[in-house]
PDB file of C-alpha atoms in Angstrom:
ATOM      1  CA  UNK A   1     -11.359 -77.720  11.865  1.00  0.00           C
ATOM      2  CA  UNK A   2      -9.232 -78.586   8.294  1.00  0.00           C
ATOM      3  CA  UNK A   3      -5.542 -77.392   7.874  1.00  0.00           C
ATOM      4  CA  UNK A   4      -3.769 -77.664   4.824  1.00  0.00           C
ATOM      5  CA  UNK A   5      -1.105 -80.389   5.814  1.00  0.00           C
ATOM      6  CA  UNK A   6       0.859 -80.746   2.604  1.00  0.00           C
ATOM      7  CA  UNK A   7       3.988 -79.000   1.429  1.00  0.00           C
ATOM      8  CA  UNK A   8       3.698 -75.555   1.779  1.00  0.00           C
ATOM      9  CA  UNK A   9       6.077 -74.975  -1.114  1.00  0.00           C
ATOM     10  CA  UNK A  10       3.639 -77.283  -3.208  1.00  0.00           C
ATOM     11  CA  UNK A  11       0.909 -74.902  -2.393  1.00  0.00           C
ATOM     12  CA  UNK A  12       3.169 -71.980  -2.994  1.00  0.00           C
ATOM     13  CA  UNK A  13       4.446 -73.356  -6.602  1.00  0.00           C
ATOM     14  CA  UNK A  14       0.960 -73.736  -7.563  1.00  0.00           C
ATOM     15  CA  UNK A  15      -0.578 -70.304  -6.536  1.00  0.00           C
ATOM     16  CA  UNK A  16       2.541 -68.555  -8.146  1.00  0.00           C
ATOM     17  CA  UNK A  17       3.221 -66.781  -4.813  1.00  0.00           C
ATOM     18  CA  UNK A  18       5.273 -66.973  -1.988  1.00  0.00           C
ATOM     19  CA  UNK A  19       3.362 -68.250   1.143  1.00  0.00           C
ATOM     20  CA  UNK A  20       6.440 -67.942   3.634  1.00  0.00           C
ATOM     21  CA  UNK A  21       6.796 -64.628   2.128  1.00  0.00           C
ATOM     22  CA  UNK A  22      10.689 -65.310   1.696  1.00  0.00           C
ATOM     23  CA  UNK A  23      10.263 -66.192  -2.153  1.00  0.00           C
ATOM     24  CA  UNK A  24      12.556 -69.274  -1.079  1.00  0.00           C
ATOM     25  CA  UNK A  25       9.548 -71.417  -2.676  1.00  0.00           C
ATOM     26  CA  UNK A  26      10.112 -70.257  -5.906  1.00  0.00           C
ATOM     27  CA  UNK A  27      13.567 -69.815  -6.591  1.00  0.00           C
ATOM     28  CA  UNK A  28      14.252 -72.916  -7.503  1.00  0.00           C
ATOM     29  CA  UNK A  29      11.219 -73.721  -9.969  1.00  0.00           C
ATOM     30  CA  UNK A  30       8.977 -70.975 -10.553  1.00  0.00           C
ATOM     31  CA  UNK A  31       6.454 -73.182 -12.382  1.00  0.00           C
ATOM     32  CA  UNK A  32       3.312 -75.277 -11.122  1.00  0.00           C
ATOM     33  CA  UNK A  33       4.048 -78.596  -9.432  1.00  0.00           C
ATOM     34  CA  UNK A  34       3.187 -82.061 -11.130  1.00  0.00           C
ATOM     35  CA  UNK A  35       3.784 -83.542 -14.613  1.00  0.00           C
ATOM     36  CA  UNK A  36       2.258 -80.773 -16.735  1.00  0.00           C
ATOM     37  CA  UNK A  37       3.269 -77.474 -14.208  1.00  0.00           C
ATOM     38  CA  UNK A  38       5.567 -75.940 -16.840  1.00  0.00           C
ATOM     39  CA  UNK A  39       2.912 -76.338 -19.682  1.00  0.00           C
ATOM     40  CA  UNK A  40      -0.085 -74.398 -18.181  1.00  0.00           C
ATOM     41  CA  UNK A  41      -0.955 -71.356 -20.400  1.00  0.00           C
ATOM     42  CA  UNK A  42      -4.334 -71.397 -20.629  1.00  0.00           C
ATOM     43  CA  UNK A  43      -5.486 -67.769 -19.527  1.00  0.00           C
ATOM     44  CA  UNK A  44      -7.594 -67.957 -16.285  1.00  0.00           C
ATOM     45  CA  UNK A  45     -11.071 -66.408 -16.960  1.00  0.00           C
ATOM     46  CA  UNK A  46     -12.438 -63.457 -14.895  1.00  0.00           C
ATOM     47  CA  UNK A  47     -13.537 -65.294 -12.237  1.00  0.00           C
ATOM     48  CA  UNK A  48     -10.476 -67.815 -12.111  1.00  0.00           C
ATOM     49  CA  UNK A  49      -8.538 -64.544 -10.939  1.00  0.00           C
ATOM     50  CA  UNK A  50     -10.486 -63.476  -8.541  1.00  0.00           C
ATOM     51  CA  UNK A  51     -10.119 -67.165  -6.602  1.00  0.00           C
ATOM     52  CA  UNK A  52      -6.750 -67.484  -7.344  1.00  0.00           C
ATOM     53  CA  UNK A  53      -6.363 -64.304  -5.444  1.00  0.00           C
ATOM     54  CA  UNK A  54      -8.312 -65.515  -2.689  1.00  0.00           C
ATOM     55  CA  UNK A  55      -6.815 -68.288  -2.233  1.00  0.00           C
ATOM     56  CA  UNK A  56      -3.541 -66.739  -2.203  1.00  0.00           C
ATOM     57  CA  UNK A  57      -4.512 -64.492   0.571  1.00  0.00           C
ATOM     58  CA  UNK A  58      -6.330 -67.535   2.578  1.00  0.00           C
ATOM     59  CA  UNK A  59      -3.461 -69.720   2.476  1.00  0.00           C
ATOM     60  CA  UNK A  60      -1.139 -66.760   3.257  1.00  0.00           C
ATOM     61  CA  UNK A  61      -2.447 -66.403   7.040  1.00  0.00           C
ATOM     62  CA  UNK A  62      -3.783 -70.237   7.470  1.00  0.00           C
ATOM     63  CA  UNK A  63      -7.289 -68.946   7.829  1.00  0.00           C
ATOM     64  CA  UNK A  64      -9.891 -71.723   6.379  1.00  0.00           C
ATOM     65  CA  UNK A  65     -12.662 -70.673   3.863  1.00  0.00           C
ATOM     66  CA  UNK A  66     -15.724 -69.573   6.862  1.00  0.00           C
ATOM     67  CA  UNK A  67     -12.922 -67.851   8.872  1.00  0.00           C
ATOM     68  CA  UNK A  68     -12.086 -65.978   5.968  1.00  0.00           C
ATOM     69  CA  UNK A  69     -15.224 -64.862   5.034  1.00  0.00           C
ATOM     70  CA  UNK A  70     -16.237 -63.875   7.934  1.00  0.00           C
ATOM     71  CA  UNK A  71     -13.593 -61.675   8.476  1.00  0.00           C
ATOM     72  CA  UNK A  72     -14.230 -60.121   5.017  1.00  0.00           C
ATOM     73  CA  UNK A  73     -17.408 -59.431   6.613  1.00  0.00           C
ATOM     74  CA  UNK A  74     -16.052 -57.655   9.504  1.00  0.00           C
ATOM     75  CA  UNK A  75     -13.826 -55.630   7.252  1.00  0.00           C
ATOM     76  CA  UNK A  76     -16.800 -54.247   4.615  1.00  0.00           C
ATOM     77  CA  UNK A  77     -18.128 -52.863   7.908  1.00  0.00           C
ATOM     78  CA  UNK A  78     -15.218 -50.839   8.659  1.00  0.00           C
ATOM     79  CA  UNK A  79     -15.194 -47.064   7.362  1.00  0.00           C
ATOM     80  CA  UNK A  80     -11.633 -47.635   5.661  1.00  0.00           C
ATOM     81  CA  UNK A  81     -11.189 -48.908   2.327  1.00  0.00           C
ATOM     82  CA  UNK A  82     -12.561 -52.503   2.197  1.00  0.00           C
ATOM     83  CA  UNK A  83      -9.333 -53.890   1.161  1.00  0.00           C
ATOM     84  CA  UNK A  84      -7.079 -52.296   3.328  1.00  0.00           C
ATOM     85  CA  UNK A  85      -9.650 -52.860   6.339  1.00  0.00           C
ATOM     86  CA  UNK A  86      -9.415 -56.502   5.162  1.00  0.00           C
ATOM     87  CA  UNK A  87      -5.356 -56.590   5.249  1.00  0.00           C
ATOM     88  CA  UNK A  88      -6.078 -54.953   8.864  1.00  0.00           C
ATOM     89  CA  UNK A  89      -8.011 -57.571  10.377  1.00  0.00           C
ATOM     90  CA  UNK A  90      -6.040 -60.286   8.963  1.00  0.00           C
ATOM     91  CA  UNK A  91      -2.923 -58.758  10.556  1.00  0.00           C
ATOM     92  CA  UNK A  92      -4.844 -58.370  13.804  1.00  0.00           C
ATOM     93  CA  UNK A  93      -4.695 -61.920  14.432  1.00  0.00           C
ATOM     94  CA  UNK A  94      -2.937 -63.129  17.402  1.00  0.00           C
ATOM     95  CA  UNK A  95      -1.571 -65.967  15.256  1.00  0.00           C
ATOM     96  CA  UNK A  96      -0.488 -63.144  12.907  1.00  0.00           C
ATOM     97  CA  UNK A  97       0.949 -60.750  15.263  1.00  0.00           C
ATOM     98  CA  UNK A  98       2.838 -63.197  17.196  1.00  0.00           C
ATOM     99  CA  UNK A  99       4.543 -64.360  14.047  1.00  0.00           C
ATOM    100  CA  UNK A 100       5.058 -60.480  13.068  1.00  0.00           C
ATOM    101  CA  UNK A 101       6.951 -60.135  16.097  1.00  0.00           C
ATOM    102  CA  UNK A 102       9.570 -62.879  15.554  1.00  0.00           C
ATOM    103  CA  UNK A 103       8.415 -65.008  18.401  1.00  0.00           C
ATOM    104  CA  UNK A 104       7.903 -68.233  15.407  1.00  0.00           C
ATOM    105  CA  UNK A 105       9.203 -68.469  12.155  1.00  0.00           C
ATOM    106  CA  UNK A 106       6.113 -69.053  10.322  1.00  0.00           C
ATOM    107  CA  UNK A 107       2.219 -68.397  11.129  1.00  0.00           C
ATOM    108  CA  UNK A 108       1.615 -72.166  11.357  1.00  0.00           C
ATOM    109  CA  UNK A 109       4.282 -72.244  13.991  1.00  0.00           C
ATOM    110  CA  UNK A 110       2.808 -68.765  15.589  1.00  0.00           C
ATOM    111  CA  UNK A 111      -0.651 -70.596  15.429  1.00  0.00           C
ATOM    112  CA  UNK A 112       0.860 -73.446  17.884  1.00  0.00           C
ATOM    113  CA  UNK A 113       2.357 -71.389  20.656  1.00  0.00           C
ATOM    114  CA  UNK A 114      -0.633 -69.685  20.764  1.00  0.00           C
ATOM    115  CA  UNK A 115      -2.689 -73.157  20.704  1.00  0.00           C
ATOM    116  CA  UNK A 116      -0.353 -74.754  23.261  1.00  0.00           C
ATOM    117  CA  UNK A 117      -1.214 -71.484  26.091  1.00  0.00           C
ATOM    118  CA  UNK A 118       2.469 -70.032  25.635  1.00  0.00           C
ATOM    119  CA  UNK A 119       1.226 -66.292  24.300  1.00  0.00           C
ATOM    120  CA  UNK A 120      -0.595 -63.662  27.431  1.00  0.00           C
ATOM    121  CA  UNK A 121      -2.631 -60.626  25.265  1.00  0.00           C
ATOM    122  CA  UNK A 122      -2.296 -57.979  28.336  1.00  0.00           C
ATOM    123  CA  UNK A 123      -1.126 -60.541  30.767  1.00  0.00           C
ATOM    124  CA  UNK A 124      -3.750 -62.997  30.592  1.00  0.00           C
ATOM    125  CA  UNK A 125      -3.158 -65.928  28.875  1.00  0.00           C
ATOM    126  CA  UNK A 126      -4.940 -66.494  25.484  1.00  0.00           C
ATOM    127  CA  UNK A 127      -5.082 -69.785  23.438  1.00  0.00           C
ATOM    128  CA  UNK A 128      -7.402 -68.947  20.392  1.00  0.00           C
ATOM    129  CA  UNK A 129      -5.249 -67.991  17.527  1.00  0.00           C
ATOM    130  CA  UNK A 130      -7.809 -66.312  15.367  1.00  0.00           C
ATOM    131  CA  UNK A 131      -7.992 -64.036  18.404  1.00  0.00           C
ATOM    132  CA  UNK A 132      -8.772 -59.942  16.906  1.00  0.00           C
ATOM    133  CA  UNK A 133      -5.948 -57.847  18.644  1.00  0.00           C
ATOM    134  CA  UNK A 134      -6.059 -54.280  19.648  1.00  0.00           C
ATOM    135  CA  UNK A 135      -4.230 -51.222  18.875  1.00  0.00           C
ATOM    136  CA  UNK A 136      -2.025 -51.052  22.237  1.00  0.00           C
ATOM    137  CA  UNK A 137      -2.158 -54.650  22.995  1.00  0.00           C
ATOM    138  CA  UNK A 138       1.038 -56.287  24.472  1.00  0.00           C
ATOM    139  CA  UNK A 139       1.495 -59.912  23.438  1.00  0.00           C
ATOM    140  CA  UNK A 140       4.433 -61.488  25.646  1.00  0.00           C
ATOM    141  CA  UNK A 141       5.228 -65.065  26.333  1.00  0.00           C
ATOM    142  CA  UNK A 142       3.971 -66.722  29.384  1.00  0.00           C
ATOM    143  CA  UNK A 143       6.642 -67.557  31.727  1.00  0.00           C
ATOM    144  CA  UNK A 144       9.867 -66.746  32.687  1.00  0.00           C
ATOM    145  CA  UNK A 145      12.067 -68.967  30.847  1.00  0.00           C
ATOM    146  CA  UNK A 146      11.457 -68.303  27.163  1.00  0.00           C
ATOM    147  CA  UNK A 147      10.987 -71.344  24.959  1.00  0.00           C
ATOM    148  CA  UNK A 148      14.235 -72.086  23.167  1.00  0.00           C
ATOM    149  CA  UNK A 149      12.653 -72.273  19.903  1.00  0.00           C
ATOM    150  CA  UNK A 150      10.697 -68.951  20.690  1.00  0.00           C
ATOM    151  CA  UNK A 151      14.831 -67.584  21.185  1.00  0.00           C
ATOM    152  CA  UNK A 152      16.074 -69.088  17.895  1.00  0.00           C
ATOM    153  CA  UNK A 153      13.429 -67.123  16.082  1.00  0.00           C
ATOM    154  CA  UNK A 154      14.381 -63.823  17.125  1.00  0.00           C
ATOM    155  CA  UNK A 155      17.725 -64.408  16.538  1.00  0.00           C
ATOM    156  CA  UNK A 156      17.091 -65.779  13.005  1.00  0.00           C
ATOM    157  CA  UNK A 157      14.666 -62.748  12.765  1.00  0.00           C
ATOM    158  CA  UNK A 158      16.525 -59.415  14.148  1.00  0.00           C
ATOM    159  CA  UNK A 159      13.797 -57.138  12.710  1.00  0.00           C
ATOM    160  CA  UNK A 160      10.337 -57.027  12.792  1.00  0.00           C
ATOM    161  CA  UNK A 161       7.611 -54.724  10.671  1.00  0.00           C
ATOM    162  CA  UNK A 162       6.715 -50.842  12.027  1.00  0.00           C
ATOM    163  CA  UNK A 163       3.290 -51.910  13.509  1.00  0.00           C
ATOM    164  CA  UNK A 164       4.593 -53.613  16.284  1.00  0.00           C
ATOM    165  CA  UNK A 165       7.465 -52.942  18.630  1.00  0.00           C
ATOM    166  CA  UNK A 166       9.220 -55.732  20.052  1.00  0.00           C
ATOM    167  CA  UNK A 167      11.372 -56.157  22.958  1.00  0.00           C
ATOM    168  CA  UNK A 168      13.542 -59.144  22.175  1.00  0.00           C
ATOM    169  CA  UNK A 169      15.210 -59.046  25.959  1.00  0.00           C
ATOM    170  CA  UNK A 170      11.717 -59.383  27.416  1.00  0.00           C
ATOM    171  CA  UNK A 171       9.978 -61.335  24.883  1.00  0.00           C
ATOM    172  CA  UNK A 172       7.355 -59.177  24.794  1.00  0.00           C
ATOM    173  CA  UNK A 173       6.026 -56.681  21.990  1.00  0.00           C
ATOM    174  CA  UNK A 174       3.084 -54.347  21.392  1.00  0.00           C
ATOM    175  CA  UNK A 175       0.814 -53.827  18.318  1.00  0.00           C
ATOM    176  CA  UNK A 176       0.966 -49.873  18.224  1.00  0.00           C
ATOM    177  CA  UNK A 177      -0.938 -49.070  15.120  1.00  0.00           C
ATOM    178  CA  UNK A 178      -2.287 -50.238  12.092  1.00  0.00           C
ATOM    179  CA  UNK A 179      -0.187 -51.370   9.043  1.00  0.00           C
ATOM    180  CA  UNK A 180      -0.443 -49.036   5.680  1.00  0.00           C
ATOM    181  CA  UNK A 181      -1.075 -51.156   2.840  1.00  0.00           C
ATOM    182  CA  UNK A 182       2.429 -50.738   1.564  1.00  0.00           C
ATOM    183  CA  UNK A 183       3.804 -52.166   4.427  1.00  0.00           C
ATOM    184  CA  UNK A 184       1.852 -55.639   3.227  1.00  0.00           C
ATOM    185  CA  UNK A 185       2.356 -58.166   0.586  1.00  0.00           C
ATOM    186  CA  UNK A 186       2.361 -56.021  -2.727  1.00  0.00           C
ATOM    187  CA  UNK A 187       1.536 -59.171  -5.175  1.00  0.00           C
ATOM    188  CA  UNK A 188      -1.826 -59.393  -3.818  1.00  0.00           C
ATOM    189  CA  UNK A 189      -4.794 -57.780  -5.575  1.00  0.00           C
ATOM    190  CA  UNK A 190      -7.776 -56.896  -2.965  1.00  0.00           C
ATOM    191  CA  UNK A 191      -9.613 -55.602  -5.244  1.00  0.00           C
ATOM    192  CA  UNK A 192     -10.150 -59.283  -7.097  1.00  0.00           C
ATOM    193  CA  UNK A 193     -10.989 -60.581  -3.489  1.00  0.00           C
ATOM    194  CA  UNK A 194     -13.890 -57.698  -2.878  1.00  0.00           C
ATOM    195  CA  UNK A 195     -14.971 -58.416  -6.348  1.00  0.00           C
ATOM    196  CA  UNK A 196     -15.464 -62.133  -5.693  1.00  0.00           C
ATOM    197  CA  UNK A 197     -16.983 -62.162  -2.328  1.00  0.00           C
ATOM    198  CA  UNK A 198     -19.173 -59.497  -4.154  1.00  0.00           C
ATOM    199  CA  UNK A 199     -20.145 -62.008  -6.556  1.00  0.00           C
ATOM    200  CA  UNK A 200     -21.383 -64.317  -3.891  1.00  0.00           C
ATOM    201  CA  UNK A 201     -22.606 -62.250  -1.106  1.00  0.00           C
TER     202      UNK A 201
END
């Protein structure tokens, strides 16, 4: 399966958006990457939007392009909103959750304690990071001496978002509801996502 292996703040400079979700990427230079990244100003056409703002959301949670559309899939099933259900299953995501929880400091490093058989869902031990979670769902680490780099996130990372509750003494947390769409990324527009998988479903 393909990962993006590059710089992540290339990728981030050049979709305008903060993949880390720290905005660290773009402080510095807020412009494309390359030679001619401060002279694009050629509007993006109709379409162009709409797979910019995929891509955005793709690259946010690491998910390649079948993944992803298959959990858009998932989501127009659901009776909520089709962009909010879409946020929901996203953040359902072992990967996801584990990084939510401060146990790694980015998804991609979530994504390899999960891969390496150092996250239990409900005690059992589960390596597949694109994994759907449960409301109710504990996620701990397996073991009883926690990894050191597992401890240096939490420290680095005292809170964590109102889905989830995380006991940092333990290293163990729950997922105890779903997220409301203002507790997600706000410079993403769903709505150009549904419109473009509309397109070519």
């Amino acid at each position: 399966m393909s990962r993006y292996t590059d710089s992540v703040w290339k990728k981030s400079r050049h979709l305008g958006f903060s993949v880390l979700e720290t905005g660290d990427e773009l402080k510095k230079r807020a412009y494309g990457p390359g030679q001619h990244g401060q002279d694009r100003k050629r509007k993006p056409s109709e379409y162009g939007v709409q797979l910019l703002e995929k891509q955005k959301l793709r690259t946010l949670y690491g998910v390649n392009e079948r993944q992803f559309r298959r959990l858009f899939l998932i989501a127009k099933k659901e009776p909520t909103v089709t962009g909010l259900a879409f946020f929901r299953v996203l953040e359902s995501r072992l990967d996801n959750l584990v990084f939510r929880m401060g146990f790694a400091r980015t998804r991609a490093a979530a994504r390899q304690l999960v891969n390496h058989g150092h996250i239990l869902v409900n005690g059992k031990k589960c390596d597949i990071p694109s994994a759907l979670c449960k409301v109710g769902d504990k996620i701990s680490l397996k073991g009883d001496k926690p990894l050191k780099v597992v401890k240096e996130s939490l420290d680095s990372r005292p809170t964590s978002v109102g889905y989830v509750n995380v006991d940092a003494e333990k290293f163990e947390g729950v997922y105890t509801r779903e997220p409301e769409r203002n507790e997600l990324p706000s410079d993403i527009n769903e709505s150009a996502i549904i419109e473009y998988y509309n397109r070519k479903l």
